[in-house]
Structure formats: structure tokens, C-alpha cells
Short mmCIF file of C-alpha atoms in Angstrom, two decimals:
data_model
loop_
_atom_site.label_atom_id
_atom_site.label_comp_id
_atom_site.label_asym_id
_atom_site.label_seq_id
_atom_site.Cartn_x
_atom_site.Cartn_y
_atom_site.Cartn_z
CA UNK S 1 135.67 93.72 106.19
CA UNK S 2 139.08 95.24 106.23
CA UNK S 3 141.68 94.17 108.71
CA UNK S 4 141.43 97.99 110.07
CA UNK S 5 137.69 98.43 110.88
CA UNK S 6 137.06 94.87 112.14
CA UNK S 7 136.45 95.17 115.46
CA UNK S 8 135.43 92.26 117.97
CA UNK S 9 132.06 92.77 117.60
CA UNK S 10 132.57 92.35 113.61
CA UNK S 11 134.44 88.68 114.67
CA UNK S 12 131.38 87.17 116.63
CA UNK S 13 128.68 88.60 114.33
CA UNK S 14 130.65 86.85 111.46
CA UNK S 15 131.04 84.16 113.38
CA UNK S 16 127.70 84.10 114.11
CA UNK S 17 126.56 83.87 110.62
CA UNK S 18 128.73 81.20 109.68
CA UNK S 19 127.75 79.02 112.13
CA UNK S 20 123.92 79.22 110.94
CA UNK S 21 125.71 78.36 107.24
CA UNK S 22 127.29 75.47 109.34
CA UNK S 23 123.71 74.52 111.00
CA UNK S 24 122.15 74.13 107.44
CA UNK S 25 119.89 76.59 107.93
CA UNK S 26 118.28 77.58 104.74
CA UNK S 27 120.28 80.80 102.58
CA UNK S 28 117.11 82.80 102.35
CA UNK S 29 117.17 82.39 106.33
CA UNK S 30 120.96 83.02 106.77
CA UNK S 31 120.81 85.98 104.55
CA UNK S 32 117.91 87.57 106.67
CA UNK S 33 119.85 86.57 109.77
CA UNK S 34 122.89 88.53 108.16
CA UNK S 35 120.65 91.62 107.20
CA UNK S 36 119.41 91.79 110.37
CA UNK S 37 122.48 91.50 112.91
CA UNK S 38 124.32 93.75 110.47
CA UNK S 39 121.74 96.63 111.14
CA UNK S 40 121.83 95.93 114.69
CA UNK S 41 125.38 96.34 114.94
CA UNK S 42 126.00 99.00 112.63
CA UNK S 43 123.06 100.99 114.89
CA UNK S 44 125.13 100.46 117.64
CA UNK S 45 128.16 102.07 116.57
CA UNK S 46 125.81 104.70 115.28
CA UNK S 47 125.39 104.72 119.26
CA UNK S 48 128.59 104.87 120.48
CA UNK S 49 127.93 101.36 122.07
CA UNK S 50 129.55 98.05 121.45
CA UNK S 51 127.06 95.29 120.29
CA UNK S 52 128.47 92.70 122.55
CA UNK S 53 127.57 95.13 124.96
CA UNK S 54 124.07 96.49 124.75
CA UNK S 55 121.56 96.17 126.98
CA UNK S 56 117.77 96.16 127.45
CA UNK S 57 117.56 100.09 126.64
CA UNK S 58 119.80 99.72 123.89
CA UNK S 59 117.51 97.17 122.15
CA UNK S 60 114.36 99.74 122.63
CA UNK S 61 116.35 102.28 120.97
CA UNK S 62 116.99 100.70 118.00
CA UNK S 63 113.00 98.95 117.59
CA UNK S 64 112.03 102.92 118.17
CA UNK S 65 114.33 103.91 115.48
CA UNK S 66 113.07 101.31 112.77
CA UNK S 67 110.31 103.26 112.82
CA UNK S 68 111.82 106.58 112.17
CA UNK S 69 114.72 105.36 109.43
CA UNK S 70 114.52 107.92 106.73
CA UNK S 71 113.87 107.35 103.34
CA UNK S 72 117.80 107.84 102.53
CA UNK S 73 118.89 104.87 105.03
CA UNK S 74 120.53 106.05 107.92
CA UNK S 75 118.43 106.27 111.17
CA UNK S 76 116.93 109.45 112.60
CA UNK S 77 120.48 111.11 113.92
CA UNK S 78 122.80 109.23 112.91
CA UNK S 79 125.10 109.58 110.48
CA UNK S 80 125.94 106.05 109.28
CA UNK S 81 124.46 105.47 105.70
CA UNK S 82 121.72 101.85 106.05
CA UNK S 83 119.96 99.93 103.42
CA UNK S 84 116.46 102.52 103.30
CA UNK S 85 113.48 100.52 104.37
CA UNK S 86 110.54 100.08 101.53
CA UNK S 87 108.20 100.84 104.10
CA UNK S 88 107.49 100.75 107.74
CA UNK S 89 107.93 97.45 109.29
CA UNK S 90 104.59 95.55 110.23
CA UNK S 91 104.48 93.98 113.83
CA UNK S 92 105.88 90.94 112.65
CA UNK S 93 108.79 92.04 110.94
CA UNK S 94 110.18 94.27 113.43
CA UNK S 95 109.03 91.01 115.70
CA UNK S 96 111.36 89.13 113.46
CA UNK S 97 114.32 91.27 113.59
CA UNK S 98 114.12 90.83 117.55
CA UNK S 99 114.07 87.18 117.01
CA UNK S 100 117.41 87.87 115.51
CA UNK S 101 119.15 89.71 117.70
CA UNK S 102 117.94 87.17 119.98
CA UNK S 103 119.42 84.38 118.87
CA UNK S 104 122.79 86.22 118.32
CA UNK S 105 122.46 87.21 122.03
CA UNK S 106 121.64 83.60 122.91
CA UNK S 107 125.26 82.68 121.14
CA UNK S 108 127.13 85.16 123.29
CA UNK S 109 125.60 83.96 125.79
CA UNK S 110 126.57 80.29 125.13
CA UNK S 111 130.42 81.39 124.31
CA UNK S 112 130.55 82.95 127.66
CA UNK S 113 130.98 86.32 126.59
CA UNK S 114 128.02 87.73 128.35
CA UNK S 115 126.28 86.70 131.48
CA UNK S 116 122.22 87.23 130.28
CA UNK S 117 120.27 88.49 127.27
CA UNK S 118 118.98 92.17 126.63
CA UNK S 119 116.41 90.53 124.73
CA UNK S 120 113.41 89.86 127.15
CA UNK S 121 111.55 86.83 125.97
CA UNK S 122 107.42 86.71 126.46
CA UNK S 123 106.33 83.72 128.93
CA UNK S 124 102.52 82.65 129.53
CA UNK S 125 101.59 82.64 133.48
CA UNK S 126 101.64 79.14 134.40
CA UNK S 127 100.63 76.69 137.15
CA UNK S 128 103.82 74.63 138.30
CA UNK S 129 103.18 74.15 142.02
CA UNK S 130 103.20 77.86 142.27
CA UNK S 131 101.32 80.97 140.38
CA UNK S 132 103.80 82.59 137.87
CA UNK S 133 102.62 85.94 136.06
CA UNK S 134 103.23 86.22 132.36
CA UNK S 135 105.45 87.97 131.08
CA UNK S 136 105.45 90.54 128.28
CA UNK S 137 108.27 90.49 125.81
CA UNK S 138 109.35 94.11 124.04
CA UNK S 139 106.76 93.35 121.09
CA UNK S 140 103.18 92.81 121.75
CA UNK S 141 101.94 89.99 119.40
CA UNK S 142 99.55 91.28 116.81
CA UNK S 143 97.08 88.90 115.31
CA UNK S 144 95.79 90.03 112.33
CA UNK S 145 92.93 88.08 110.01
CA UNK S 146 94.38 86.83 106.73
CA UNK S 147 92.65 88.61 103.74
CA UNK S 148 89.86 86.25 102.09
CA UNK S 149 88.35 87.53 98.51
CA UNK S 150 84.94 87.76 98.76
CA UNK S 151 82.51 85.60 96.05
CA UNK S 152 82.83 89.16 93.97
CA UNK S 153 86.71 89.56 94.37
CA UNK S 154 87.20 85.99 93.73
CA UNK S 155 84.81 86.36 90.19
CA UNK S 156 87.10 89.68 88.86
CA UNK S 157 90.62 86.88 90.22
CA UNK S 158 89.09 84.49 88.20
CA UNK S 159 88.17 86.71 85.09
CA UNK S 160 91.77 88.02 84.94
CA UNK S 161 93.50 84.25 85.60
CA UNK S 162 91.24 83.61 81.93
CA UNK S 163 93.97 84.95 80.54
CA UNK S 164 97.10 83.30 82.43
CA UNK S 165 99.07 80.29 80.63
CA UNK S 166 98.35 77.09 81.50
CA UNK S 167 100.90 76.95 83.94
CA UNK S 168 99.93 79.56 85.77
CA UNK S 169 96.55 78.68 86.04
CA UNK S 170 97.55 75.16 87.12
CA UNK S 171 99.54 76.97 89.69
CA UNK S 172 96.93 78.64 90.78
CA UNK S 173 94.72 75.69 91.10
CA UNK S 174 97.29 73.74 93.21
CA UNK S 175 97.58 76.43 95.62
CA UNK S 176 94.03 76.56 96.61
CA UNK S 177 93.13 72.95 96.24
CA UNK S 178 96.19 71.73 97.96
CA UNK S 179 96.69 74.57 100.39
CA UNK S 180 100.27 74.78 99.29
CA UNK S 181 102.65 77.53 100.33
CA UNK S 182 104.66 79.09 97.93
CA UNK S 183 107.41 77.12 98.29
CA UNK S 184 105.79 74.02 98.38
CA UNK S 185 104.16 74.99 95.00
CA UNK S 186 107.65 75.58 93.03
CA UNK S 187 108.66 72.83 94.53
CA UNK S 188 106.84 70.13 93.40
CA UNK S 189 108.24 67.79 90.99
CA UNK S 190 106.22 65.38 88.22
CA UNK S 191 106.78 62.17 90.45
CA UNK S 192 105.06 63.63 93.10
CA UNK S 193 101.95 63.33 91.19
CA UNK S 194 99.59 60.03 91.12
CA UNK S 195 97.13 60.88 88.75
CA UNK S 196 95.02 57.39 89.11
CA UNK S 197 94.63 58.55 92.49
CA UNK S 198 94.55 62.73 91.86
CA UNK S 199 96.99 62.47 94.84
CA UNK S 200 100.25 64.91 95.17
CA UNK S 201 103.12 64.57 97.59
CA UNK S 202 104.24 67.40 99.33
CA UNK S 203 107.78 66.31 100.20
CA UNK S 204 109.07 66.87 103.87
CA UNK S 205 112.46 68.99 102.76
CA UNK S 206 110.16 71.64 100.55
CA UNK S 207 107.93 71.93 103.87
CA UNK S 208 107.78 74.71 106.86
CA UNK S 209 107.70 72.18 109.48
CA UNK S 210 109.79 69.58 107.61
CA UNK S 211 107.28 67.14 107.75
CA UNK S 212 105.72 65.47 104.64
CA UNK S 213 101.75 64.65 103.76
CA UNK S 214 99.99 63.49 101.00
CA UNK S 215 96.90 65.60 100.01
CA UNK S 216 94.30 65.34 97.08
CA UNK S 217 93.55 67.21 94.29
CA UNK S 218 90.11 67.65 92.28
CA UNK S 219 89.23 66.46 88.54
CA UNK S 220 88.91 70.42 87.25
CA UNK S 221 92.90 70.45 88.29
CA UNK S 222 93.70 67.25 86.96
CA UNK S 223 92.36 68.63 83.48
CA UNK S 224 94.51 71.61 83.92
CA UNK S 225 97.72 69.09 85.24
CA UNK S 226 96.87 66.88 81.86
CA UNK S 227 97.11 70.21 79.63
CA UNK S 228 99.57 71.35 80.95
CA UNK S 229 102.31 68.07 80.54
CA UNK S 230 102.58 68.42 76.86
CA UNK S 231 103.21 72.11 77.45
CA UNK S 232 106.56 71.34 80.05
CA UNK S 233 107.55 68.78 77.29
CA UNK S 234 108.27 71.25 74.63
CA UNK S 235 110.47 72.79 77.04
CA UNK S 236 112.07 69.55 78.66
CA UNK S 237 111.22 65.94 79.08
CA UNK S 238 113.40 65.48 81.63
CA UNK S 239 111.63 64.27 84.78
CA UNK S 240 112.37 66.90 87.55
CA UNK S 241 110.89 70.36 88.52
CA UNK S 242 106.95 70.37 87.46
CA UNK S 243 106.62 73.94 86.70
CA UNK S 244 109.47 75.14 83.81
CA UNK S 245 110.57 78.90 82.87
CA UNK S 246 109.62 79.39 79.21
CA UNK S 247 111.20 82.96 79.30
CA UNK S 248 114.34 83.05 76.44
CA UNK S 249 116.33 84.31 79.39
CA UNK S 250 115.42 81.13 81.56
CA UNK S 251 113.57 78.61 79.57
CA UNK S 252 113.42 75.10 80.74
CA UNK S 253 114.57 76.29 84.19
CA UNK S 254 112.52 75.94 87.44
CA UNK S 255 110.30 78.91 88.67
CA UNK S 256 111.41 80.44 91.93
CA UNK S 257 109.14 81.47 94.48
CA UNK S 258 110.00 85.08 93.56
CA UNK S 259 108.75 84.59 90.17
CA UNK S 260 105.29 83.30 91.26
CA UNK S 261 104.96 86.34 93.52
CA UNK S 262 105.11 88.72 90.70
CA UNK S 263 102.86 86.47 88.59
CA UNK S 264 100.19 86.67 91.30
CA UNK S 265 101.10 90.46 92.11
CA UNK S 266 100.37 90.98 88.62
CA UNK S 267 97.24 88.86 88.67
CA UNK S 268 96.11 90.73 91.44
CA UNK S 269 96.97 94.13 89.54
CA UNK S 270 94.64 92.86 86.09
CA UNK S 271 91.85 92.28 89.16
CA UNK S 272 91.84 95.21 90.71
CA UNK S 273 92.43 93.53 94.09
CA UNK S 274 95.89 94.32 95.23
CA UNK S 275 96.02 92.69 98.39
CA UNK S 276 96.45 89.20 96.56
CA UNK S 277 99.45 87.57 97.38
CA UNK S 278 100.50 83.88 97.10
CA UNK S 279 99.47 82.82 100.48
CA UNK S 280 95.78 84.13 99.91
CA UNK S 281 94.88 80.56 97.70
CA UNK S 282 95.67 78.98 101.19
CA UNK S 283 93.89 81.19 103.47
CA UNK S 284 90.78 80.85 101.18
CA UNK S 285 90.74 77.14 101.08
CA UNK S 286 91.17 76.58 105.00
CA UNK S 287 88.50 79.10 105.70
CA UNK S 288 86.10 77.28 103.04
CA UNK S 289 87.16 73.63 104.19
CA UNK S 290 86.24 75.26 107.85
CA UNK S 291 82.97 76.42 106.38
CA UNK S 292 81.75 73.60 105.04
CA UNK S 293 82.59 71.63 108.48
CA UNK S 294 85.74 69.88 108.62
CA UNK S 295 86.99 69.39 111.65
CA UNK S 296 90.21 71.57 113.34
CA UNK S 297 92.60 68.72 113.14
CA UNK S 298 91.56 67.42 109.98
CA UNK S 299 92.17 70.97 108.72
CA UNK S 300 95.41 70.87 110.60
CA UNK S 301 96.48 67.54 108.51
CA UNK S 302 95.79 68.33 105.17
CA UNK S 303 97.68 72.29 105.95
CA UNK S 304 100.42 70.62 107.23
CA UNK S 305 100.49 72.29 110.97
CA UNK S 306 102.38 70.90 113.54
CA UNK S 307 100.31 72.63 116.15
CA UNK S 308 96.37 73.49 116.47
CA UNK S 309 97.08 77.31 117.48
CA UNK S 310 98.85 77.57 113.59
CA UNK S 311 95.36 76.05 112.03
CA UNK S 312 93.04 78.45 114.08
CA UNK S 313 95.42 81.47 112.92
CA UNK S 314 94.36 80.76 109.17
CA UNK S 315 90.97 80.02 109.89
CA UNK S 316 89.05 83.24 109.17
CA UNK S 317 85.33 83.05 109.02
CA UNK S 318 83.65 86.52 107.29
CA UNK S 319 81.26 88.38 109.03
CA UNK S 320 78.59 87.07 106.24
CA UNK S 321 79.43 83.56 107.68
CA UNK S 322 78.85 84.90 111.11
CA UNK S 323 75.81 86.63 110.53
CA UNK S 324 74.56 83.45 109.03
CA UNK S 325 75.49 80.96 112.48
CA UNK S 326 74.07 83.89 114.07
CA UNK S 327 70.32 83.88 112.59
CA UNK S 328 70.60 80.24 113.16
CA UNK S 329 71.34 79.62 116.62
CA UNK S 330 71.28 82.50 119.57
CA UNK S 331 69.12 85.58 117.26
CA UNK S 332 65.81 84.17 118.73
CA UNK S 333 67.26 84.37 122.35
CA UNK S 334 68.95 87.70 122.26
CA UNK S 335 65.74 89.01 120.68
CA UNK S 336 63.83 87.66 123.75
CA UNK S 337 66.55 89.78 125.97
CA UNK S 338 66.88 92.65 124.20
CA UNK S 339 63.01 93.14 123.85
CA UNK S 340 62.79 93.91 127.69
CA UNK S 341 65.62 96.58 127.60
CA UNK S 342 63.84 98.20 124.52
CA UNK S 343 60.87 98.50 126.25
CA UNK S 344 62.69 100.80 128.87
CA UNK S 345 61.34 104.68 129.27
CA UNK S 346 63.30 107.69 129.83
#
């Protein structure tokens, strides 16, 4: 920024974002952190009102005005020229821009340049020798059900990953027999691998929750892991990354994350089922290693969950699978109840 527009606002919110540089967060993280305090701020001015100063109304204004942003960038009345939204933000992005301005509010806070928050934090009633209502935050939460192809939309996934290389079938394999994330999938490097075993370690620094496991794989991705070696080795037999560019532009260097997105973007194109996205292979296998019984903390293990609430989130039986426990267990009694109200006249 030049020396004549800084303002002291402009000093803490870059001070802000160097210290989460400082803290090690991750760049992907920082950057979001910058995009979003950035916004906040520069919606301020838009406001007449200094970001250090803003309060609780201040903070509604600007969620409200997300949700009006034009597709030229600048907010609904307000002159100052934004970065144009794709789209409007879903529930838990506009959550995670309040998370944001949180946080920065929790560092001015901390420096002692203001006294409390505008951000109101949700809190669960609790029992702690005295009742305590909960309290709502300025975002409900909205829990949605992952999406989970059906045997059909999985057959027309399959059809079009016929035609994939090998890697990215193998990619594909890993994600739903391992449950990976995306990151965790790039990630992976050949040691990780112990074939005699069909074992793969997912190391604790490519995790969420920083915390490592070891999971297994099955033989139909072991055949895919053994074609693909001699493939990687035309392009490097270096030990390192597992899964190797073999574009002129980037050959022999590792696959981001962004790059498997469009693969499966594209793979969900050829398949006519656009809602597939890298996190679906992980969705699908949790639900199927719920259907076929395992237990909620054994599920937890092998996803890598800290907590038991993030296992049940991914968990999504179908209605078919419903239906099914259904005839099994409570149709005959709710037949035997519902008969008597049938049998009611007019």
C-alpha cells in the first residue's frame, strides 16, 4: 500500500496477516485469511466506518451485502471496485468469512485496541452448577448431506474413468479405498506404500487434523499401484512424490490438488454427473463401510477424525438403505398402529 492511503486500520490488518505467516499457518490458509479481512475492511470504508471500529451492526451489514455483491465487484451501493464473487456464497463460506473477521477481532482484542468482539460467537446451553441458554451466533449452522452416487451414477463414473490414465484411475482408487482427502491423495509419496502388507501411510503433516494413521488398501488397487510404477519411472525414478505431471509444461513434477479437481470435474463432466467432486470417493466409502456395519469409531479411525460429531457428518445413509432397516425392524408395528386409524369413518 502506498505511504498515503495506509491508514491504521491498513497497519493491524497487515499485521495481522503476517503474524498467521509467522504462526505457520498453511499459504492456502493465510491467503484466504488475507482475501477475507481485505473485503471486510475495504467494505468498511465503503461504509464510512473504520474497521478497528465496527460493531455488531456493522458485521450484519456486510454478511447482508455478500449476498447482494454485483456481478462487477463492488457491493450493492458502494462505489469501491471488489474481486466479483463466482456465485453466491453457501452457508459455510459466508460462515467462514465470519470466522475470519473473528479471529482478526480476537487480535485487536489481545493488542488492547478494543475492549470486546462484534463477532458474537454460538455457545451450547450447558449445565455448570447453573442453567445457561445457548446462544445463537450471526450464522445458523446448516448441515447438509454429502452427495453419494447412486449404484447407476457410480456405473456411468466408472464407464467414463475406462478411459482415464493409469494414474488417474489409481487416484481414483486410493481415494475411495483409503478415504483420502484431496490433499492427502497428492500427497502421498512411494515410501509410504508397503505393498507385502497393501498398507499406505497417510503422514501426519499432509493431514487435516495433523495426526497420522495407517490404513489398507485392496488387491484390485494394488494391480492398478503395480501398473502404474513403471509408468512414474519413465518420468522419474527418483523416490519422492507418487503421482508425477506428464504434461510437457510440467512433466515429472508433482500434481497439485488443483489439478486433481479438474481431472475429477472433468470426469464428472464425461459422466454426466456434475456434482462429483474430489471429496465424493470419501463420502461414498464411509457411507458403504457404515452400511456394511462397522462401527462409528472404527469409521472414525480409518477417516482420520479427531472427534465422533466429524464421522456422523459424513455418514449418509440413502433413503433405499432406510427403506430397507425399515421393512426389517418397526414396518410390522407401525402397520399394527396405523391399521386402527385407517379404519376411522368420517
Amino acid at each position: 500500500m502506498s505511504q498515503q492511503t495506509t491508514t491504521r486500520a491498513d497497519i493491524h490488518v497487515d499485521a495481522w496477516i503476517a503474524l498467521q505467516k509467522d504462526l505457520g499457518k498453511a499459504p492456502n490458509t493465510v491467503a484466504a485469511y488475507a482475501r477475507g479481512v481485505t473485503d471486510f475492511a475495504a467494505f468498511c470504508r465503503g461504509q464510512g466506518v473504520d474497521p478497528l471500529d465496527a460493531r455488531k451492526g456493522t458485521i450484519a451489514a456486510y454478511l447482508a451485502a455478500l449476498h447482494t455483491r454485483p456481478p462487477g465487484g463492488g457491493y450493492a451501493g458502494q462505489a469501491t471496485s471488489l474481486p466479483a464473487l463466482p456465485r453466491q456464497l453457501a452457508n459455510a463460506s459466508l460462515r467462514h468469512r465470519l470466522t475470519i473477521i473473528r479471529l482478526f477481532y480476537d487480535y485487536l482484542v489481545e493488542e488492547g485496541l478494543r475492549a470486546t468482539n462484534p463477532v458474537l460467537r454460538g455457545r451450547r446451553g450447558s449445565l455448570d452448577g447453573r442453567r445457561r441458554r445457548g446462544e445463537r451466533g450471526l450464522l445458523p449452522v446448516l448441515r447438509l448431506l454429502p452427495w453419494i452416487p447412486s449404484e447407476g451414477q457410480w456405473d456411468a463414473i466408472l464407464k467414463a474413468a475406462r478411459s482415464e490414465p493409469i494414474r488417474n484411475r489409481l487416484m481414483l482408487a486410493l481415494a475411495y479405498d483409503c478415504a483420502l482427502r484431496r490433499e492427502e491423495l497428492c500427497a502421498l509419496n512411494t515410501s509410504d506404500f508397503d505393498p507385502s502388507h497393501r498398507l499406505v501411510t497417510i503422514r501426519a503433516e499432509t493431514t487435516k487434523t495433523k495426526a497420522g494413521r495407517v490404513v489398507p488398501y485392496s488387491a484390485a488397487t494394488g494391480q492398478l499401484l503395480a501398473a502404474y510404477l513403471p509408468e512414474r519411472r519413465k518420468l522419474s525414478r527418483s523416490r519422492g512424490p507418487l503421482f508425477l505431471s506428464a504434461s510437457p509444461r510440467n512433466r515429472a513434477m508433482p500434481i497439485s490438488k488443483w489439478t486433481w479437481s479438474k481431472v475429477m470435474h472433468t470426469l464428472g463432466t464425461r459422466a454426466g454427473e456434475p456434482k462429483l467432486a474430489t471429496h465424493t470417493m470419501r463420502h461414498l466409502c464411509l457411507t458403504d463401510l457404515a452400511r456394511v456395519g462397522w462401527d462409528i469409531h472404527e469409521i472414525a479411525s480409518f477417516a482420520g477424525h479427531r472427534s465422533i460429531q466429524s464421522t456422523l457428518l459424513y455418514i449418509h445413509l440413502s433413503a433405499r438403505d432406510l427403506s430397507a432397516k425399515f421393512a426389517a425392524t418397526a414396518a410390522e408395528l407401525h402397520e399394527a398402529r396405523l391399521a386402527s386409524i385407517a379404519e376411522i369413518r368420517q
